[in-house]
PDB file of C-alpha atoms in Angstrom:
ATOM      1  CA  UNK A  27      91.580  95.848  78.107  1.00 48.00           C
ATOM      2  CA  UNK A  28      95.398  97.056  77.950  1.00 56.00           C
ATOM      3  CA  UNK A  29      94.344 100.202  78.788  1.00 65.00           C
ATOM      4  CA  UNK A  30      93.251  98.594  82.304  1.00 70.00           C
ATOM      5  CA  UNK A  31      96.711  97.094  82.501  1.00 69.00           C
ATOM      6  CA  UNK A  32      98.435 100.931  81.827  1.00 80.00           C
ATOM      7  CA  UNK A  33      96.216 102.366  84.408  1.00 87.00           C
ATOM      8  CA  UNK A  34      96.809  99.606  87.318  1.00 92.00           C
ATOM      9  CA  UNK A  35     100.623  99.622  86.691  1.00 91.00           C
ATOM     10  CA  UNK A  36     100.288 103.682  86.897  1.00 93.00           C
ATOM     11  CA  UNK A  37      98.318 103.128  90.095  1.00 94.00           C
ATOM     12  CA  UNK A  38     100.853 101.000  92.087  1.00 95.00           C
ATOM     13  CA  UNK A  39     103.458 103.092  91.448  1.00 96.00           C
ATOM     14  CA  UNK A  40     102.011 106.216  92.163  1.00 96.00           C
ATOM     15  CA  UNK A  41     100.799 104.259  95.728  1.00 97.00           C
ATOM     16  CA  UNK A  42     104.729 103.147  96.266  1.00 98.00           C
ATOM     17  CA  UNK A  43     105.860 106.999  95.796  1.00 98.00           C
ATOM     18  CA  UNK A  44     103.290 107.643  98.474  1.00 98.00           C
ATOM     19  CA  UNK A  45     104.189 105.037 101.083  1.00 98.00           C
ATOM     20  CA  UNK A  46     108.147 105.966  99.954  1.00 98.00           C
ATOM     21  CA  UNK A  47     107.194 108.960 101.399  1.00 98.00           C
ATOM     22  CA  UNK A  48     105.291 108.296 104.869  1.00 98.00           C
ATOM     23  CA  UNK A  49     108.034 105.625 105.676  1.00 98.00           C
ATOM     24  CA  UNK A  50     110.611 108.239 105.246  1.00 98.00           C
ATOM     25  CA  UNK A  51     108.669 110.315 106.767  1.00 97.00           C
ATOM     26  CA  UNK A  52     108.920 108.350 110.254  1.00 97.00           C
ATOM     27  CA  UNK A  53     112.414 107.373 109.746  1.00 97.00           C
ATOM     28  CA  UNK A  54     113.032 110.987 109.973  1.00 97.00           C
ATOM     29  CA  UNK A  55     110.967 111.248 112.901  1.00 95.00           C
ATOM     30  CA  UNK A  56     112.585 108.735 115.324  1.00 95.00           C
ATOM     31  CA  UNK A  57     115.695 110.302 114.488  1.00 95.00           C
ATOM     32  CA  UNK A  58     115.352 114.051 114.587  1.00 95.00           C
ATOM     33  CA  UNK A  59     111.947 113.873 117.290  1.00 93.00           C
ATOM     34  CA  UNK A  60     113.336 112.783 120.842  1.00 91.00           C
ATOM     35  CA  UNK A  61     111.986 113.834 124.334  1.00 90.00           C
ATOM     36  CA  UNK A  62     112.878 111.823 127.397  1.00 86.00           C
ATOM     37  CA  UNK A  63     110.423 113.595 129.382  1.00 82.00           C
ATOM     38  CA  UNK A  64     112.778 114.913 131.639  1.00 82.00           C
ATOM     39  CA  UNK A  65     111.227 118.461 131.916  1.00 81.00           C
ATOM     40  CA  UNK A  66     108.065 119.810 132.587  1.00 82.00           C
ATOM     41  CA  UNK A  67     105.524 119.152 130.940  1.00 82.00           C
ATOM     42  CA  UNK A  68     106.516 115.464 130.749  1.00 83.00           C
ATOM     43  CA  UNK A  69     105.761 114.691 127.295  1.00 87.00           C
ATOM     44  CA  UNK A  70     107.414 111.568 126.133  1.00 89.00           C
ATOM     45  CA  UNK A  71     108.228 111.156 122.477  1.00 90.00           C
ATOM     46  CA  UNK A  72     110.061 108.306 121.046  1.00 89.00           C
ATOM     47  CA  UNK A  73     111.583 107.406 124.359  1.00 91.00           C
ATOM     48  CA  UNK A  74     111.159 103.695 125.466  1.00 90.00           C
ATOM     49  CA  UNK A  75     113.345 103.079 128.327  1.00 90.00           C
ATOM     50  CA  UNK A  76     114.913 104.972 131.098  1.00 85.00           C
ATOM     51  CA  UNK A  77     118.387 105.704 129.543  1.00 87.00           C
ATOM     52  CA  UNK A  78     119.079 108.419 126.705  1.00 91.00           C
ATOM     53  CA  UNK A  79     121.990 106.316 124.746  1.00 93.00           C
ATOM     54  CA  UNK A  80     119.407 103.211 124.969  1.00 94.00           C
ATOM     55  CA  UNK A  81     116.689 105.373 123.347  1.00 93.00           C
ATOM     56  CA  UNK A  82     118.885 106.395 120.504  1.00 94.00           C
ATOM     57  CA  UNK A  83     119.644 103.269 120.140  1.00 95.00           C
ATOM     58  CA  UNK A  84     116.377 102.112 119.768  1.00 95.00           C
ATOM     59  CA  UNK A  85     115.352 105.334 117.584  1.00 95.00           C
ATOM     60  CA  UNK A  86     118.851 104.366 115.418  1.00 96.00           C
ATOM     61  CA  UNK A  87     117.424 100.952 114.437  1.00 97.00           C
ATOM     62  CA  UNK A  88     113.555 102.064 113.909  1.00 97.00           C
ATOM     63  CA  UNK A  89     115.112 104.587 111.383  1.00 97.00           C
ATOM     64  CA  UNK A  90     117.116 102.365 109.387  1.00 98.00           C
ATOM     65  CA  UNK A  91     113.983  99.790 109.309  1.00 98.00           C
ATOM     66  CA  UNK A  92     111.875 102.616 108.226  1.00 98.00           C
ATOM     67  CA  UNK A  93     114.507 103.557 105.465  1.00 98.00           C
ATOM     68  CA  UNK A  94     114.767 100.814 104.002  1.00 98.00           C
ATOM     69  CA  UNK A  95     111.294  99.732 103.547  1.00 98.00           C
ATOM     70  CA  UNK A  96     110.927 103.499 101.916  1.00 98.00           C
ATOM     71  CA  UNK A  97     113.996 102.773  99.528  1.00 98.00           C
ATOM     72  CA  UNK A  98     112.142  99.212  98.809  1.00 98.00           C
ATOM     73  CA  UNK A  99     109.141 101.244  97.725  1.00 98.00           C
ATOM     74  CA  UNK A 100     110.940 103.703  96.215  1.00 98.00           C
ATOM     75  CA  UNK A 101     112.587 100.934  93.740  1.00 98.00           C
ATOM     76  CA  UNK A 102     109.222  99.451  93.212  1.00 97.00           C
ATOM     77  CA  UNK A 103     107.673 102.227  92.251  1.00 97.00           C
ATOM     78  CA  UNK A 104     110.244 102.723  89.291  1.00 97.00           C
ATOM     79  CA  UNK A 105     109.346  99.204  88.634  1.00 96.00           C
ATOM     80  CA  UNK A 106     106.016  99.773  87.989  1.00 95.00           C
ATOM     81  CA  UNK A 107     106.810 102.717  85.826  1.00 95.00           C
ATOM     82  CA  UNK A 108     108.926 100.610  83.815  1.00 94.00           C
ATOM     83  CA  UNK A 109     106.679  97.964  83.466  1.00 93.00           C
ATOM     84  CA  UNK A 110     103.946 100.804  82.989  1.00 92.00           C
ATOM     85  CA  UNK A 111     105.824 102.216  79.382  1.00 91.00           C
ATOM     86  CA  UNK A 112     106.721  98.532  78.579  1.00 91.00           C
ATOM     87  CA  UNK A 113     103.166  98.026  78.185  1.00 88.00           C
ATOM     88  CA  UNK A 114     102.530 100.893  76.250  1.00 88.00           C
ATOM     89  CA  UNK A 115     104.716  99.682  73.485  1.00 88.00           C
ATOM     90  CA  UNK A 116     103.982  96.138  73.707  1.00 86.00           C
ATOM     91  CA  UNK A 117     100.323  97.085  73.023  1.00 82.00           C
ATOM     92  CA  UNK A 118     101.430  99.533  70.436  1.00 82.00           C
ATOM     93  CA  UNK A 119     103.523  97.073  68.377  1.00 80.00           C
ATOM     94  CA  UNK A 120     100.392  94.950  69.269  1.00 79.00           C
ATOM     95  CA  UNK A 121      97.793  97.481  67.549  1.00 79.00           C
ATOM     96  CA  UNK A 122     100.584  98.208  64.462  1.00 78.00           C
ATOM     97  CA  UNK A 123     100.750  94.085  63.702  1.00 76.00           C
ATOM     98  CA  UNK A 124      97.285  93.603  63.965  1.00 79.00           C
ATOM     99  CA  UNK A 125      96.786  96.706  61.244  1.00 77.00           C
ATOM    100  CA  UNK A 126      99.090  94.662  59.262  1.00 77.00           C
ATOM    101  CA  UNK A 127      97.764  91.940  59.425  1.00 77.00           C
ATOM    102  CA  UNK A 128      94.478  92.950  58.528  1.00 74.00           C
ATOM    103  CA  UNK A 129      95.123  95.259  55.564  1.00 67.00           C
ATOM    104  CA  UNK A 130      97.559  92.912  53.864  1.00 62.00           C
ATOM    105  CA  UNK A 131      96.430  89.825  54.402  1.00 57.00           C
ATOM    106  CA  UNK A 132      95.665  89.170  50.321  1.00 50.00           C
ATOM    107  CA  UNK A 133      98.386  90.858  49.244  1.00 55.00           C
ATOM    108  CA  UNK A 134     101.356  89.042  50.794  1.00 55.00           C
ATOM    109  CA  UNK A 135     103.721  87.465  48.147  1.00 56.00           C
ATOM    110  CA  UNK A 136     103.639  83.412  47.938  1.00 57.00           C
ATOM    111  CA  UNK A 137     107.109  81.921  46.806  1.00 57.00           C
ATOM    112  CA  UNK A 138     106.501  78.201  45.910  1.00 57.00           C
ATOM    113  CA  UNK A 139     109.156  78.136  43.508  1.00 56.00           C
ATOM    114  CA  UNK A 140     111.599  80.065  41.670  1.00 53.00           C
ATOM    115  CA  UNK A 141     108.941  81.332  38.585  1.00 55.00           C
ATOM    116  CA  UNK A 142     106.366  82.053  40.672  1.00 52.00           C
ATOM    117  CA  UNK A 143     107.971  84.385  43.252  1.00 52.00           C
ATOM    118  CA  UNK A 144     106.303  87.673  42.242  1.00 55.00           C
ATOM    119  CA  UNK A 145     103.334  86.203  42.333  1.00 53.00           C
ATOM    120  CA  UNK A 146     100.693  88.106  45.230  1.00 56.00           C
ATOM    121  CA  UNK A 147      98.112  85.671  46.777  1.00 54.00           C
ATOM    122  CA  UNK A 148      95.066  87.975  45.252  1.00 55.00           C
ATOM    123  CA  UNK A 149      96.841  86.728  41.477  1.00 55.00           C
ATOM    124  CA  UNK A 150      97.332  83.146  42.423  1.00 53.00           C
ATOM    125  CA  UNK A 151      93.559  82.565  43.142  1.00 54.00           C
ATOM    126  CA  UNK A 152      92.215  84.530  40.010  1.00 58.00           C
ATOM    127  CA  UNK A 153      94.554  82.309  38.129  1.00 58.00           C
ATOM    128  CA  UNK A 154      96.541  85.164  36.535  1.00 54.00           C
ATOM    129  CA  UNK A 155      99.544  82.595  37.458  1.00 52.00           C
ATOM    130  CA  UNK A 156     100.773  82.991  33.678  1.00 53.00           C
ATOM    131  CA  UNK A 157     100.170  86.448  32.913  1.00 53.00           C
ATOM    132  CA  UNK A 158     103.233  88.561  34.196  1.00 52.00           C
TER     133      UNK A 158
END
């Protein structure tokens, strides 16, 4: 089941590189990509209203939305890397103290007092208590 967890974390932040990338994409667009139309063929691109400096204007603050969002994915997609190899060794220290706790689970030393401390829990219910 923590494998699940790897994968999904891997998933969302390969998805955030990709939509990093198509909103920087059209930031780059409605800054570099301008036609007013004012030739022939009239093809308008990016242009909104009748005046150039009101365009780029326009253009200016569609690019800096579409920045940002990309530089919000951008940071969660290293989030989701992060939390990607934090899961990784949270389930490997989970695998290595299970392992340990199954394979030594009779032989873990019981200090009631002072003369019994080397005593293992396997010795203390044979009753070899006295026999050191």
């Amino acid at each position: 089941m923590k494998t699940e967890g790897n994968k999904i974390w891997k998933g969302l932040s390969g998805i955030s590189f990709v939509l990093t990338t198509v909103f920087l994409g059209l930031g780059l667009d409605k800054m570099f990509n301008y036609n007013s139309g004012e030739y022939y063929p009239y093809e308008y691109h990016n242009a909104y209203v009748g005046g150039d400096a009101y365009n780029y204007i326009i253009n200016g603050n569609y690019a800096t939305g579409f920045f940002v969002l990309g530089s919000m994915f951008a940071l969660m997609g290293i989030g989701f890397i992060t939390l990607y190899y934090l899961s990784k060794i949270v389930d490997g220290q989970s695998k290595a103290l299970a392992g340990l706790q199954a394979g030594s689970k009779a032989e873990q030393p019981i200090c009631t007092d002072s003369q019994d401390a080397g005593l293992t829990a396997t010795e203390e219910m044979n009753g070899l208590e006295g026999e050191h």
